[in-house]
Structures are given as C-alpha cells and as structure tokens.
Amino acid sequence: MPEPGKKPGEGKPKGWGARSNQGPLYPPPGPAVSAFSKKPRSVEVAAGSPAVFEVETERVGVKVRWQRGGSDIGASSKYGLATEGTRHTLTVREVGPADQGSYAVIAGSSKVKFDLKVTEAEKAEPVLAPAPAPAPAEATGTPGETLAPAAELGESAPSPEGSSSAARNGPTPGAPDDPIGLFVMRPQDGEVTVGGSITFSARVAGASLLKPPVVKWFKGKWVDLSSKVGQHLQLHDSYDRASKVYLFELHITDAQPAFTGGYRCEVSTKDKFDCSNFNLTVHEAVGTGDVDLLSSFRRTSLAGGGRRISDSHEDAGILDFSSLLKKRDSFRPPRDSKLEAPAEEDVWEILRQAPPSEYERIAFQYGVTDLRGMLKRLKGMRRDEKKSTAFQKKLEPAYQVSKGHKIRLTVELADPDAEVKWLKNGQEIQMSGSKYIFESIGAKRTLTISQCSLADDAAYQCVVGGEKCSTELFVKEPPVLITRPLEDQLVMVGQRVEFECEVSEEGAQVKWLKDGVELTREETFKYRFKKDGRRHRLIINEATLEDTGHYALRTSGGQALAELIVQEKKLEVYQSIADLTVGAKDQAVFKCEVSDENVRGVWLKNGKELVPDSRIKVSHIGRVHKLTIDDVTPADEADYSFVPEGFACNLSAKLHFMEVKIDFVPRQEPPKIHLDCPGRIPDTIVVVAGNKLRLDVPISGDPAPTVIWQKAITQGNKSPARPAPDAPEDAGDSDEWVFDKKLLCETEGRVRVETTKDRSIFTVEGAEKEDEGVYTVTVKNPVGEDRVNLTVKVIDVPDAPAAPKVSNVGEDSCTVQWEPPAYDGGQPVLGYILERKKKKSYRWMRLNFDLIQELSHEARRMIEGVVYEMRVYAVNAIGMSRPSPASQPFMPIGPPSEPTHLAVEDVSDTTVSLKWRPPERVGAGGLDGYSVEYCPEGGSEWVAALRGLTEHTSILVKALPTGARLLFRVRAHNMAGPGAPVTTTEPVTVQEILQRPRLQLPRHLRQTIQKKGKPRPQVTWTKEGQPLAGEEVSVRNSPTDTILFIRAARRAHSGTYQVTVRIENMEDKATLVLQVVDKPSPPQDLRVTEAWGLNVALEWKPPQDDGNTELWGYTVQKADKKTMEWFTVLEHYRRTHCVVPELIIGNGYYFRVFSQNMVGSSDTAATTKEPVFIPRPGITYEPPNYKALDFSEAPSFTQPLVNRSVIAGYTTMLCCAVRGSPKPKISWFKNGLDLGQDARFRMFSKQGVLTLEIRKPCPFDGGIYVCRATNLQGEAQCECRLEVRASRRLGGHNDMASSSAVPQ
C-alpha cells in the first residue's frame, strides 16, 4: 500500500506499478520483525479520568496508527495524539463506559492490541500514572505529527483538508486503494501471542461485478485453508449494499507457534484475477500468575472495601467475563473435582489402605489397566521379609512413576565390593544405550530407568550372591483428558443422534452418562458405543422425546457435557413464493425453499391440483421446489399454492397477467406504450432482492419511437407522492419531490436497457435496494410522445439485528433482549429466531421453532457453570436475516442450597453456640460464606448475628438478652446471592443449664481426661492425698478436659493421683495409678561354678533394682579371649544359672549377663573377671610320611595343527592342544619368522588349548605356520599349511587364483 502523502507507486522499486507475467503483484514476504521496542499495556481507569497509552518504536520517523474496533483514531476533542522522537502517545480524555474496549497500535507490519477498562469513579485505582497532558498543537493533530486515518488495516493518502478532517469523516471503505487490482483493501501482516486470536480482512469492490467474486486463502504456496476450517480457523464473508464492497475475513483462534508463516489471498471473477501476500507471526505467551476464576464474576463494590453490594443494584458493577474466558479451560464444576487431573499420588499406598470394595473405583480413577495383576503383586508385597546379611537397605516394596519419566532404584550393600545383578521379570538386565544406567557409589548400587513406558511395568530384583531383594514398578499412565468436547444437538423425532468426543489417550476407559445416570447396552440396543482410536461415539439410532437431556462423557481426567433436545418434526420455510406480474408469452417461475430436502409437495391452482404438461413444469431439487409456466396466457392468471406433504402449512402467491393492447395505427401514428394500466398513476412492481427484474414494455409508433428510461431521485427519504384520484392526468409531471432524474441508457451490465421495434426491455440482474424507485418510460417520435411511470419495490430479508443483551442470569436460565433490525427488508418483521452455543463450540442450537413476536425471551435448560453465547435472527415474509453478532459470554450460576444439620451446641446466659454442615449442593458459583440471623419467638424481623459472612460452620452468638426465646437461621451465599435458609426447629432459651459434673478417664496414657458439667466445674489434682508440688508437674484445664503434664518423669513421680471436679455442692472423683518404669540394674555375683569338656556352668543373683517392673529375663553372651567379640548364647532366659555348651578346645572365654524388662536391657552387664580355658586332651597326632612324586613331563601336542584353506578378508583361527609340566612356553612362527611382535596376530592359551588369530588375512599371509612348546623337560612343535584364496569379484570376471610363496 502507498504511504500517506505519496501517490501510488512512489517509493517502490521499478516494475511494481502494474502486473507483469513474471510474478505476483507484490514481492515474496520476508521475515516479520516487531517495530516496537516498548509496547502499550492494558489499563484500568476511573470514569471521568484520562487514559494514556505510550509506545516506543525502534527508530525515529516510523508512522504509527491508533485504532479502536478496527477503525482508525484521529486527533479530536476526545482523542489526543502526540509524537516525540520514538515515543508515541494516545490520550483518551474524560473516559466513559462507551470508551471501554479493545484498542490497537500499528507500525509497519507490527500490530499490538491492548484493552481499556473503565471502573466506577468511587473506586478508581489508576494502573498507569497519567503522563503530562500534551500540548495543544499535539492534541489538534498537526499535519506532519499525526497520521491521517485510513481504512481498516490499510493506508490511503490524506484528504486535502488535512488529517483532522479525515478523522471527522471516518474511513471511506468505498474508495479503492488499489487502482489496478480488485482489492479495495488488502490483508496486512499481523502478530499474535500463543493462544490469542487474529482476523485478516480483505475488501473487494463489487460495483462492477455481476456475481460475487471467488476468494481463496492459502498458507505457503499450495495449502488451501478452506480444507482446514474447524476449531482454530474460520472463513467469513459479507456484502455491504451501501458501499457495494465485499468483505472477506480469515479468523484464527487459539493461535499456535506452527501457524507462523506466509499466507496468500486470491480473488477472481469472470475475467479478472488478483492476489495479495501477508505474514503471520506468533509470539510465545508471557507467563502470568494464577487467576482467581470466581473473582471474575464478583461485582465491583463501592469504595470502602469489603462490603458486598446487593444484586438488585444493576449499576453496582459489571461482570468481567474477559478474565473468565482466559482461564475457562481450567474451570470444572466443583461436583466433579474428583475427575480433575490429580496430583502425583501413590496408588500403591491408596490400594493398601482401601477396602477391597473400592479397588475397581480407584483403578478407574487413576487409569490402572491391569488391576488383577496389580492386586497379585500387592498381595506378595505384604509378606514379611527376613533380615538380610547382604543388604543394609533393601528396595522399597513398590515404586510408582509417571509414563515418560525416569525412576531410580537404590540399594545399600553390606559389602561395598560385592557384585550386583539386576533382573526384570527374572531376566538379567543388560546395559543398552541410555535406557538403563547402572551406578556404583561406595556401598550404594543404583539402577536408573529412563523414559518409562508400560513395558517397564514389571517386577525387578537386585541379586547379591545367593540373596536378592525384590520390588514392583508401577508405571502410571497420565490422566485421560478431554481434547475435543461434546457438542449440543437439536434433532427431530426419529432422527439419528451421534455424540462424538476425543480424548488424549487411545483405548482409554470412559463412561457415558445421561442426566448423571450411567448408560449401558440394554436389551433393545438403544445406545451404541464406538471407539476409534482416541475418538468415542455415542449413537442413538432413532431419537424420541424421552431422549432429551444432558449427556456426559467421563474419564479419569475430566468430563464433557452436552445437551440433546428432541423436538416434534416441524417444517421451516426459508423462502416463500412471491406474487408475479408477467406479460403475454413470458415465463413465470414460482420458487420456495423449505428446511427438509426430503419433503415432497403438491402445487395447486385456485385450490385444485396442478397437472404438469409440456408448458407447466414442476421440479424439486434439494430443499427448493419450483413451478415454471412457459408462454403465459390470460388463463394462467390465478392463485397458486404449494402444500408440503405431511405438514399443515400452505404457501400461496398470485400470478398477475399484464395484458398488452395493440391497436392498428396508420402511418405517422404517434408513439404509444401498450400496458394494462397506462397513465400517469405509477404501477407498483414487487421483486425480491437478488432475483432478476425484467420489465417488458410493448410500444408502437411510426416512425419507430425513441425510448427513454429514467429513474426519479427523491429528496431525503421521502418517496414520490401519488396524485389524487381526481387530479388531472398530467399532475404527475409536476411532482414537487422529484428534483432530479437519472438517465438509464446502458445496454450492458447489471442494469441495462434493450429496445426493439415493438418493445423495450428494462433488465436488472440481481435486484438491490438502490434499484427501488419510480421509473419513467418515455417514447417519442416526430408525431408525438407518451409516458408511463412504473414503481419498483425491492423487498429483501431484514438486516441482522444488533448483538443481544443477556440479563437476569440464573441457575439454568437467563433473559435475552434485542432491538429490531435497522432495515426490515421492505416487509414487516414477522418474528425472531434465537440460537445459543457454548463458548468454545462452533455449533449453534436453535431455541424456538415458533417465531418470537416480542423483543425478549427467557432461555432455559442451560447447564450451570458452562459459558454460553446468544444470537438472534429477524424473519419477514421473504426469509431469515443474517445472524446478529454474538452476545457477551455469560455463565448460568445459581445460589447454593440450604445448610444441613443445624444444631445448638451450647447455651449460656448471654451466648448461644451453633454449628451446621455445608449445603449438599454448592453449584458452579462456589461458596462465599454463611450469614446467621435470629428472631424472637413470634416475631417477623430477623436480626443479623454478625457483620458480613463467616467461612466457618460454627459460630458463637454473643450479647443476647438473658431468658429470651429466639429462633436462629443460617443461609449460604455465593456470587448468585443467598440460598434458602435453614432454621432451628424449636426456639432456644438463652439461659445456662445446670449439669452434674462427670469425668471420663482415657484408656491409654497420653490422652486427655474429658470432663462435663455446667457451669464450668472447678478441677483439683492431688497425689497420695496431698496437693501437687514442684515445677515438673503441671495441670492444664480447658472447658471440656483437664491434662496432668509431667515434663520429665522420674521414679519419684510414681504413685496414686486423684482428680476432683466440683460444681457448687456436686462433685465427681477419679483415681489414677502412675507407675514410672526404668531399665533394670545388672545381675549380681556372676561366677563360674564348673567347667568340663566343652561346657561351662554359670550362676548369678537377680539385680538389685528391677526398674519398678517385672523382669522379662536375662541375656547371656560369650567372648573369645583372642578376638573379644561378643556372641549371644541365650536370650530371655529366666533362670539364674545356665550351662554354655559347644566351646572350642584350647580357647579362653569371658562371659557376661544382662538383665531385661519391658523398658529394655540393663545399661551394663555382670562379667566374669578371669577367662575360663577349655583344656586339650592328652592325644598327639602324628601325620604319615608319603613319598614325593615327580610329575614333570616334556611338552607334547595332543591335537596338532591341520592344513587350512581360507578366503581373504575373513578372520581365521589356527588351533592345537599341548600338554607338559611345568607349563611350557609357546611360540608361533610363519615361514620361520617369529610372530610374537606382529600386531596382526593374536595368541591365546586356555587350559592347554592354543589359538592363533589372523585378522583379515590376505594372499600374502599364506604359508607354513609352526607352533613350538618348550619347558625344562624338552621341546615339541607342530606345523600346518595355510592357503589364502582371493575373494570373488563382481562383474562377471573370473576369479584369480592365489598361491602362497613358501621359501625352499
């Protein structure tokens, strides 16, 4: 596009001014680079205050344009524009609610969007401090500092009056920017962040086109975007009759990085073609903090903080749906919170603690596919394991890891040098790539499994010597999420219904529900379930009225909801038949369009069925029914009707015959127009917009007259006045409202005039609104003149209404209001059709079949917590208008139900303590808190017990009059308002009740002693009848219990304790016996009473202190005098004497004994002072003398070498076997040369088997090989001949023989 101030073609390289055969009109797109170094931010300002937006460009002199709603902003009393170097400022003065919305700034190919939010003046918290007001010269938009506005996303040269004038007049989409191509405005480059939306627009002039142009959108060179239309991409088109411009839009939602690249828009007509290239850049999204979803629905309160404003005040605030839409994907109704993607939990631990009846539910919730195998492993895990000598720390019984993550299995060994093997399902794991990693750090051994899959779900073992430890690895699949939700459906009775949903995993387990009840395959096979990879379908072959309801697909990670509405079968008329006026021998065509293409019907003429013949033809193509009458005669003038079969409706129209009167005229006759109703009174001809209008006017005169067609241009919006019935015939010539007439003389094009000798034909292809008016036909010749006025009225479908407004949003309903369309199409509006859809869906569902006569409607049967949009159609006799823009998104929210189990917990002289449980149904609005009120018995005025709301489910109501009888009630509140109250069943008397004191002793130590009684009893503790003394013993009392606390218990604290509670003259007592135990002292007087053979007898006395508890026995240990390592001989031995057997002869032993009670073993032991020696018997062993044998042997080959013939290039082995003692020394020779230093030969010797390895031999390696064995006893050798043959070559050549050169 040419820059402002330049003519088209200036500032461009040569050759860009016109299309050539060498390439497109514009050069190929380059990489998109942002022109901004500082981008504007969205702000929130108070009403009446100024809003300032600032940007900084990369360099000085860059032209910057500001836009709002796609239209350019110019300097005016409302907006101030300023430029200073690279800094550009937009100031919005005296901000009001009408200024709230989206704005954009454009520099080159970079476009940045930002929002302005207007709040009430009392709670204005400016986000961005306003900059100093710009100078007056900057505010008025001096030329040279302020850019002149242009068409949306396009640029044009400023008007001669200056930029301020252009700003007042606004953009002129009708003025083409491209004088050569078809485009009025070409799509421009755009930028968007990940997850955002962007729209590319192209405008095409249609004033000279007979048919709408064909527009195609491409990505890259060949990818046609019409085949990609769906969730992320939509194509829209519209036509503005006022400016005669076609608008084509490419809308991209939820942009992804893969969308970045070059795009192309191509437009073509019958004889013209044009294209335009543009770029899309998708930037990474900037992370933001967590957003409170419910706060988006709370209304803005007045200054002063936390007081909530009643919902009855409509001006208290607005619902901020924009912040909701940004986080709508993470929203789920609270009742289904179990189905959200769970945090990392240990499924093994959950199964261990759960009862068997819950196993199946847990398996479905956490995605367990092999429940039977998992329970089998769980049963094996519960077995007690014995103590291990090889492992200090074993593997855990089970491990859990998410799919795609890694897991580390670690053990600690008792011997750091021990060898470890890892097994999987009994098979040893070999090191392979990066899948398994083995680590050894000290005594720790670790197995790391990377990128875990379901194949890694198995039993693993770590083996050390003959001992092993086992574990189970459970690979947890991620929760199954909904990737494409269900769509609402509206069908007729008997039609087929198919719900389709896509999940994140193939073969996932899902459940289908209807109104909360799970669907199953019944005997009648009413429901059919299909799985196709990740797609799941629910099919109802023939829908009935009972199938109406809400259907849900539930997975382990969420659920998708959709509504099915089944209606009685009704027929909708899209286009009715219209009255026709035709002349003789012309063709009459009646056409209508209905909603069902399978409906057949009957055509009637004056109530009688019309029989087709060669002149009368009846056709039915799809939803269109057509009656064609050729060569119309006066007998064809009648009332024609179309009656659909099976429906109680009738479409009627009338055929008017225009009689042509031709009188015989002599030569030199004056001209005359032969019409049925000639004269000055206009005849009205009605035509439907888009249809062909043909006015066939018979004429006569001699000589042949000249025909002039003119269209009267009326002043303002006033139509030509009809003359009075008694006025003279030429009164129409003096019509005071007609100030100009347009001459129609074109013979080609959309509006054309064709004249022959006997008739003049006026034709309009595709009638439009501007074709409506009074047409004057004048015929002249030298003899005279004749004139007739014909009034043409063009009727069309109404314009689309404005976006509807939604109010009174409830739990499942709302009120929708709208305004009538600006233009009714020339026919009165018969009614309206309302549609709704879910926010992220693309399927609109019709809410009414009978037209709505009013301008409001109460929509019902919506799902609470789901975001909806509404739109409306206007309907007249011609048909249905385009849909209105969608309403603002809204979410049905209802108040919670009443709290449950309201009860009085305690009563005193001035207070009442209440408690309750949360309501059973909270709803999508959550729960803000509870309000508590009370009312005297018999009264009707309720008094708030506290200011605001409480989040707790209990409250202590204070400052109540003593002796009053009061009723209490509790309400639950959320953003939709208060719910139903729950009230106490009986009045409560505010008076304390005297209750006898009573004590409840605990069953175990370290528990509190419960006490009861009203008023609060007095508590007294004593020990052995004496008051408690000392700082180590303390007593803590509360209204319901008493605690005796001993910080560091000693033996002296043992005894009998008594606690007494007293109220006036009533009391209750309880006695506790406290026994403080300790470890016992060691046994006394340990001595050896006797030693014989391999046995020693020990004896000792009981310990002096048994630790204030019963002795459990003694532990006897022995130690060798050499090593002094103690080994346990007897444990829990109750006698005071024992015999230690199986001692070793010749060793000396020490013995020791520990005493043991319930606390443990004594800190020290009784030990023998002197060692006890086990004497040797008097027998001496003399070993026999044996004669030494000589096993020396000279080397000898038990298996000699054998001759070999091998192929060159293949590794060869020469083997033989030798024996000899001592072990002989081995040497290898080839043709007498020692091979010990040659790296190409390797020698092996294992258990007397000798091997010579020749790596990849060649023909020169052939020869005689000798193996020589030598030791002290002699020498031996063996030899063989090796022949190396050359390998066979390709190509059909003969093999070349190879020979070995052997020295002679």
mmCIF file of C-alpha atoms in Angstrom, residues 1037-1250:
data_model
loop_
_atom_site.group_PDB
_atom_site.id
_atom_site.type_symbol
_atom_site.label_atom_id
_atom_site.label_comp_id
_atom_site.label_asym_id
_atom_site.label_seq_id
_atom_site.Cartn_x
_atom_site.Cartn_y
_atom_site.Cartn_z
ATOM 1 C CA ASN A 1037 -7.555 -27.120 82.134
ATOM 2 C CA SER A 1038 -9.958 -26.274 79.308
ATOM 3 C CA PRO A 1039 -13.753 -26.040 79.175
ATOM 4 C CA THR A 1040 -14.044 -29.740 78.219
ATOM 5 C CA ASP A 1041 -10.967 -31.534 79.572
ATOM 6 C CA THR A 1042 -8.088 -31.469 82.066
ATOM 7 C CA ILE A 1043 -4.496 -32.557 81.486
ATOM 8 C CA LEU A 1044 -1.834 -33.643 84.008
ATOM 9 C CA PHE A 1045 1.531 -32.883 82.409
ATOM 10 C CA ILE A 1046 4.898 -34.135 83.739
ATOM 11 C CA ARG A 1047 7.735 -32.688 81.714
ATOM 12 C CA ALA A 1048 10.463 -35.224 82.691
ATOM 13 C CA ALA A 1049 9.008 -38.251 84.522
ATOM 14 C CA ARG A 1050 11.120 -39.855 87.259
ATOM 15 C CA ARG A 1051 10.641 -42.845 89.547
ATOM 16 C CA ALA A 1052 9.645 -40.467 92.281
ATOM 17 C CA HIS A 1053 6.577 -39.409 90.301
ATOM 18 C CA SER A 1054 5.053 -42.901 90.691
ATOM 19 C CA GLY A 1055 2.017 -43.113 92.944
ATOM 20 C CA THR A 1056 -1.754 -42.661 93.176
ATOM 21 C CA TYR A 1057 -3.250 -39.468 91.715
ATOM 22 C CA GLN A 1058 -6.814 -38.236 92.301
ATOM 23 C CA VAL A 1059 -8.725 -35.635 90.255
ATOM 24 C CA THR A 1060 -11.894 -33.960 91.579
ATOM 25 C CA VAL A 1061 -14.400 -31.786 89.636
ATOM 26 C CA ARG A 1062 -16.859 -29.692 91.667
ATOM 27 C CA ILE A 1063 -19.901 -27.542 90.829
ATOM 28 C CA GLU A 1064 -21.406 -25.978 93.953
ATOM 29 C CA ASN A 1065 -22.216 -28.942 96.203
ATOM 30 C CA MET A 1066 -21.868 -31.615 93.473
ATOM 31 C CA GLU A 1067 -18.615 -33.336 92.626
ATOM 32 C CA ASP A 1068 -17.086 -36.320 90.856
ATOM 33 C CA LYS A 1069 -13.747 -38.051 91.513
ATOM 34 C CA ALA A 1070 -11.392 -40.337 89.615
ATOM 35 C CA THR A 1071 -8.197 -42.154 90.700
ATOM 36 C CA LEU A 1072 -5.169 -42.874 88.560
ATOM 37 C CA VAL A 1073 -2.181 -45.055 89.481
ATOM 38 C CA LEU A 1074 1.006 -43.853 87.824
ATOM 39 C CA GLN A 1075 3.946 -46.261 87.568
ATOM 40 C CA VAL A 1076 7.198 -44.817 86.169
ATOM 41 C CA VAL A 1077 9.477 -47.666 84.976
ATOM 42 C CA ASP A 1078 13.167 -47.736 84.068
ATOM 43 C CA LYS A 1079 15.851 -50.134 82.880
ATOM 44 C CA PRO A 1080 16.951 -52.708 85.497
ATOM 45 C CA SER A 1081 20.396 -52.815 87.068
ATOM 46 C CA PRO A 1082 22.821 -55.638 86.045
ATOM 47 C CA PRO A 1083 22.732 -59.070 87.739
ATOM 48 C CA GLN A 1084 24.913 -59.621 90.852
ATOM 49 C CA ASP A 1085 27.738 -62.083 91.720
ATOM 50 C CA LEU A 1086 28.261 -63.746 88.321
ATOM 51 C CA ARG A 1087 30.619 -66.699 88.743
ATOM 52 C CA VAL A 1088 31.698 -69.938 87.038
ATOM 53 C CA THR A 1089 30.644 -72.903 89.100
ATOM 54 C CA GLU A 1090 32.115 -75.710 86.926
ATOM 55 C CA ALA A 1091 33.899 -76.398 83.609
ATOM 56 C CA TRP A 1092 34.066 -79.822 81.983
ATOM 57 C CA GLY A 1093 34.725 -80.997 78.484
ATOM 58 C CA LEU A 1094 33.358 -78.335 76.116
ATOM 59 C CA ASN A 1095 30.867 -76.955 78.704
ATOM 60 C CA VAL A 1096 30.929 -74.225 81.341
ATOM 61 C CA ALA A 1097 28.298 -73.750 84.123
ATOM 62 C CA LEU A 1098 27.431 -70.160 85.205
ATOM 63 C CA GLU A 1099 25.454 -68.818 88.164
ATOM 64 C CA TRP A 1100 24.373 -65.279 89.290
ATOM 65 C CA LYS A 1101 21.918 -63.408 91.513
ATOM 66 C CA PRO A 1102 18.947 -61.227 90.446
ATOM 67 C CA PRO A 1103 19.622 -57.478 90.029
ATOM 68 C CA GLN A 1104 19.281 -55.172 92.965
ATOM 69 C CA ASP A 1105 16.843 -52.846 91.043
ATOM 70 C CA ASP A 1106 14.251 -54.368 88.710
ATOM 71 C CA GLY A 1107 13.282 -50.927 87.200
ATOM 72 C CA ASN A 1108 9.925 -50.815 89.017
ATOM 73 C CA THR A 1109 8.507 -53.509 86.744
ATOM 74 C CA GLU A 1110 8.673 -57.259 86.180
ATOM 75 C CA LEU A 1111 11.884 -58.776 84.775
ATOM 76 C CA TRP A 1112 11.479 -60.418 81.379
ATOM 77 C CA GLY A 1113 14.668 -62.491 81.695
ATOM 78 C CA TYR A 1114 18.437 -62.422 81.078
ATOM 79 C CA THR A 1115 20.762 -62.340 78.075
ATOM 80 C CA VAL A 1116 23.937 -64.494 78.292
ATOM 81 C CA GLN A 1117 26.906 -63.735 75.982
ATOM 82 C CA LYS A 1118 30.391 -65.201 75.484
ATOM 83 C CA ALA A 1119 33.623 -63.787 74.003
ATOM 84 C CA ASP A 1120 36.847 -65.463 72.843
ATOM 85 C CA LYS A 1121 39.852 -64.098 74.672
ATOM 86 C CA LYS A 1122 41.733 -63.648 71.373
ATOM 87 C CA THR A 1123 39.121 -61.601 69.485
ATOM 88 C CA MET A 1124 36.921 -60.266 72.333
ATOM 89 C CA GLU A 1125 33.891 -60.344 70.019
ATOM 90 C CA TRP A 1126 30.711 -60.987 71.999
ATOM 91 C CA PHE A 1127 28.158 -63.542 70.773
ATOM 92 C CA THR A 1128 24.720 -64.099 72.300
ATOM 93 C CA VAL A 1129 24.225 -67.597 73.756
ATOM 94 C CA LEU A 1130 20.810 -67.247 75.450
ATOM 95 C CA GLU A 1131 18.050 -64.618 75.233
ATOM 96 C CA HIS A 1132 15.073 -64.038 77.552
ATOM 97 C CA TYR A 1133 16.477 -66.668 79.872
ATOM 98 C CA ARG A 1134 14.515 -66.592 83.161
ATOM 99 C CA ARG A 1135 16.654 -68.776 85.495
ATOM 100 C CA THR A 1136 19.704 -67.525 87.432
ATOM 101 C CA HIS A 1137 22.029 -70.374 86.325
ATOM 102 C CA CYS A 1138 22.831 -71.900 82.961
ATOM 103 C CA VAL A 1139 25.285 -74.129 81.035
ATOM 104 C CA VAL A 1140 27.166 -72.753 77.983
ATOM 105 C CA PRO A 1141 27.922 -75.739 75.627
ATOM 106 C CA GLU A 1142 29.958 -76.309 72.429
ATOM 107 C CA LEU A 1143 33.068 -74.328 73.355
ATOM 108 C CA ILE A 1144 36.321 -74.698 71.395
ATOM 109 C CA ILE A 1145 39.192 -76.682 72.868
ATOM 110 C CA GLY A 1146 42.182 -74.630 73.805
ATOM 111 C CA ASN A 1147 40.447 -71.230 73.816
ATOM 112 C CA GLY A 1148 39.822 -68.987 76.768
ATOM 113 C CA TYR A 1149 36.367 -67.392 77.236
ATOM 114 C CA TYR A 1150 34.828 -64.476 79.098
ATOM 115 C CA PHE A 1151 31.097 -64.471 79.994
ATOM 116 C CA ARG A 1152 28.617 -61.665 80.754
ATOM 117 C CA VAL A 1153 24.895 -61.434 81.630
ATOM 118 C CA PHE A 1154 22.392 -58.590 81.034
ATOM 119 C CA SER A 1155 19.047 -58.250 82.863
ATOM 120 C CA GLN A 1156 15.991 -57.225 80.791
ATOM 121 C CA ASN A 1157 12.490 -55.819 81.426
ATOM 122 C CA MET A 1158 9.789 -54.061 79.372
ATOM 123 C CA VAL A 1159 11.944 -50.934 79.019
ATOM 124 C CA GLY A 1160 14.972 -52.779 77.701
ATOM 125 C CA SER A 1161 18.276 -54.360 78.717
ATOM 126 C CA SER A 1162 20.380 -53.042 81.567
ATOM 127 C CA ASP A 1163 22.964 -50.443 80.618
ATOM 128 C CA THR A 1164 25.840 -52.599 81.965
ATOM 129 C CA ALA A 1165 26.372 -56.334 82.403
ATOM 130 C CA ALA A 1166 27.826 -58.634 85.051
ATOM 131 C CA THR A 1167 31.116 -60.034 83.610
ATOM 132 C CA THR A 1168 33.451 -62.805 84.736
ATOM 133 C CA LYS A 1169 36.789 -61.405 85.913
ATOM 134 C CA GLU A 1170 39.054 -64.229 84.690
ATOM 135 C CA PRO A 1171 38.886 -66.198 81.453
ATOM 136 C CA VAL A 1172 37.851 -69.845 81.511
ATOM 137 C CA PHE A 1173 40.207 -72.130 79.455
ATOM 138 C CA ILE A 1174 38.980 -75.281 77.734
ATOM 139 C CA PRO A 1175 41.851 -77.774 78.187
ATOM 140 C CA ARG A 1176 43.189 -80.012 75.369
ATOM 141 C CA PRO A 1177 43.102 -83.857 75.846
ATOM 142 C CA GLY A 1178 46.476 -85.771 76.042
ATOM 143 C CA ILE A 1179 46.421 -87.406 72.498
ATOM 144 C CA THR A 1180 49.111 -86.360 69.935
ATOM 145 C CA TYR A 1181 48.526 -86.783 66.237
ATOM 146 C CA GLU A 1182 51.437 -87.888 64.020
ATOM 147 C CA PRO A 1183 50.840 -87.408 60.278
ATOM 148 C CA PRO A 1184 52.041 -90.308 57.942
ATOM 149 C CA ASN A 1185 55.055 -89.905 55.652
ATOM 150 C CA TYR A 1186 54.436 -90.061 51.912
ATOM 151 C CA LYS A 1187 56.993 -90.401 49.095
ATOM 152 C CA ALA A 1188 57.142 -87.346 46.873
ATOM 153 C CA LEU A 1189 56.184 -87.962 43.222
ATOM 154 C CA ASP A 1190 57.705 -86.240 40.164
ATOM 155 C CA PHE A 1191 55.033 -85.033 37.739
ATOM 156 C CA SER A 1192 57.439 -83.379 35.306
ATOM 157 C CA GLU A 1193 56.696 -84.064 31.637
ATOM 158 C CA ALA A 1194 58.163 -82.877 28.341
ATOM 159 C CA PRO A 1195 55.776 -80.956 26.026
ATOM 160 C CA SER A 1196 53.696 -82.979 23.591
ATOM 161 C CA PHE A 1197 50.877 -81.995 21.241
ATOM 162 C CA THR A 1198 47.674 -83.935 21.917
ATOM 163 C CA GLN A 1199 45.979 -82.239 18.919
ATOM 164 C CA PRO A 1200 48.288 -80.959 16.136
ATOM 165 C CA LEU A 1201 47.631 -78.175 13.654
ATOM 166 C CA VAL A 1202 45.759 -79.027 10.429
ATOM 167 C CA ASN A 1203 46.129 -77.509 6.967
ATOM 168 C CA ARG A 1204 43.622 -74.754 6.153
ATOM 169 C CA SER A 1205 42.332 -73.024 3.043
ATOM 170 C CA VAL A 1206 40.501 -69.750 3.699
ATOM 171 C CA ILE A 1207 39.120 -66.747 1.806
ATOM 172 C CA ALA A 1208 40.892 -63.432 2.042
ATOM 173 C CA GLY A 1209 39.304 -60.787 4.231
ATOM 174 C CA TYR A 1210 37.762 -63.157 6.804
ATOM 175 C CA THR A 1211 39.422 -63.577 10.240
ATOM 176 C CA THR A 1212 40.994 -67.058 10.607
ATOM 177 C CA MET A 1213 41.837 -69.227 13.639
ATOM 178 C CA LEU A 1214 44.595 -71.890 13.871
ATOM 179 C CA CYS A 1215 44.095 -74.213 16.869
ATOM 180 C CA CYS A 1216 46.034 -77.038 18.554
ATOM 181 C CA ALA A 1217 46.342 -78.598 22.048
ATOM 182 C CA VAL A 1218 49.521 -79.240 24.125
ATOM 183 C CA ARG A 1219 50.400 -80.763 27.495
ATOM 184 C CA GLY A 1220 53.520 -80.608 29.639
ATOM 185 C CA SER A 1221 54.767 -79.900 33.199
ATOM 186 C CA PRO A 1222 55.855 -77.328 34.098
ATOM 187 C CA LYS A 1223 53.711 -75.211 31.803
ATOM 188 C CA PRO A 1224 55.593 -74.893 28.501
ATOM 189 C CA LYS A 1225 56.395 -71.605 26.776
ATOM 190 C CA ILE A 1226 54.542 -71.199 23.468
ATOM 191 C CA SER A 1227 55.975 -69.548 20.322
ATOM 192 C CA TRP A 1228 54.386 -69.104 16.866
ATOM 193 C CA PHE A 1229 56.316 -68.850 13.574
ATOM 194 C CA LYS A 1230 55.402 -68.188 9.943
ATOM 195 C CA ASN A 1231 57.870 -69.338 7.357
ATOM 196 C CA GLY A 1232 60.474 -69.295 10.135
ATOM 197 C CA LEU A 1233 59.676 -65.719 11.312
ATOM 198 C CA ASP A 1234 58.570 -65.128 14.934
ATOM 199 C CA LEU A 1235 55.064 -63.694 15.101
ATOM 200 C CA GLY A 1236 55.228 -62.514 18.719
ATOM 201 C CA GLN A 1237 55.757 -58.845 17.820
ATOM 202 C CA ASP A 1238 53.309 -58.644 14.891
ATOM 203 C CA ALA A 1239 50.103 -56.798 15.908
ATOM 204 C CA ARG A 1240 48.053 -58.527 13.214
ATOM 205 C CA PHE A 1241 48.345 -61.841 15.038
ATOM 206 C CA ARG A 1242 46.896 -62.639 18.453
ATOM 207 C CA MET A 1243 47.864 -65.712 20.549
ATOM 208 C CA PHE A 1244 45.595 -67.304 23.128
ATOM 209 C CA SER A 1245 46.220 -70.140 25.614
ATOM 210 C CA LYS A 1246 43.484 -71.536 27.799
ATOM 211 C CA GLN A 1247 43.674 -74.922 29.605
ATOM 212 C CA GLY A 1248 46.276 -76.208 27.120
ATOM 213 C CA VAL A 1249 44.316 -75.147 24.016
ATOM 214 C CA LEU A 1250 46.442 -72.851 21.824
#
